[in-house]
Amino acid sequence: ESFYGWLGLVGLRGDSIAANLGWLVFAGLMALSGLAIAEGLKLDTRARIWLGLSLGVLTIPRLMSQDVFLIGVGLAYIALYSPSLSAASKPLSVLKDRGRTILTVICVFCLIGGAAELGDFTTRISTLALSLYVLAVGALTFAQRRDAILTALLFRKSARVPD
């Protein structure tokens, strides 16, 4: 229902080397987006934990139904913290200010599709839309707060225990 499911929607096989390399690129971009969001939006510890759980589930290439329960809370934190960003254009403004609406629309789409016996397609499309939302907010966050993110990541104080 996730990456390999998306490939199936467009008629590509998920058991090829190209598909595996595509998944590696996708997982890397999701991880970088997660880092940018966590550091750029200055998420608290609880929000970071939920964000990590949500992004970890979204990067599972063959998502199962019981995995879906962990996605919502982390993405809700993104929607709650992203209005602190600034936007130069109308689409970016909608992305940052209407995150809760975007997430609700995606969830309602998935719910209606499941009720109409189209669950196989709507779940795949919904996880794709949720992943694109994360990637877009991550890119917007990195573009606006690049220096703060890089400083936080490169010059992090060590939590080493003295000998």
Phi, psi and omega in degrees: 000359180244232189306310180292330174294322177296321178298320179297328179297327181259009175085016179263151179274143181269358183255026180256164177294322179298320178295318179294320177293322176299319178295321178300318178296315179300312181298321177296317178294322177295319179296317178295321177297318178299317178296317180297317181293314182297315182278318184290324179267000178054054179293145176283175186301314181298317180295322178295320179297312180295322177298315179299317177297316182294314181290326175299318179291318180296335180271356175295121186293331177238080184293140177249163187301322182287344179285335187298333184298337182273353186285318193299315188294316180297320179289329175296321176298320177300314181296327180285325184269337187292338176299347177287349177282163174251155183226135182269342183231165182297314179299322178290326177295318177296318181300315184277326184269336185247032181301317179296322178293317178300312180296320179296317179298317179297317180293319178295320176302314180295319180296313179295319178297321177294321179291332180267016179062030175246025186304324180299320181278317185291326178294318178296315180294322180294316178294326175296315180295319177296319178294319178295324176298313179298314181296320180293315179293322177298317178294318178297318179296315181296319181297325183270330187233038183304312183297316180295321180293311181295321177297316180295324183278321186275332184243036179290134179289140181283143178259037183290140177275128181296150179284000000 
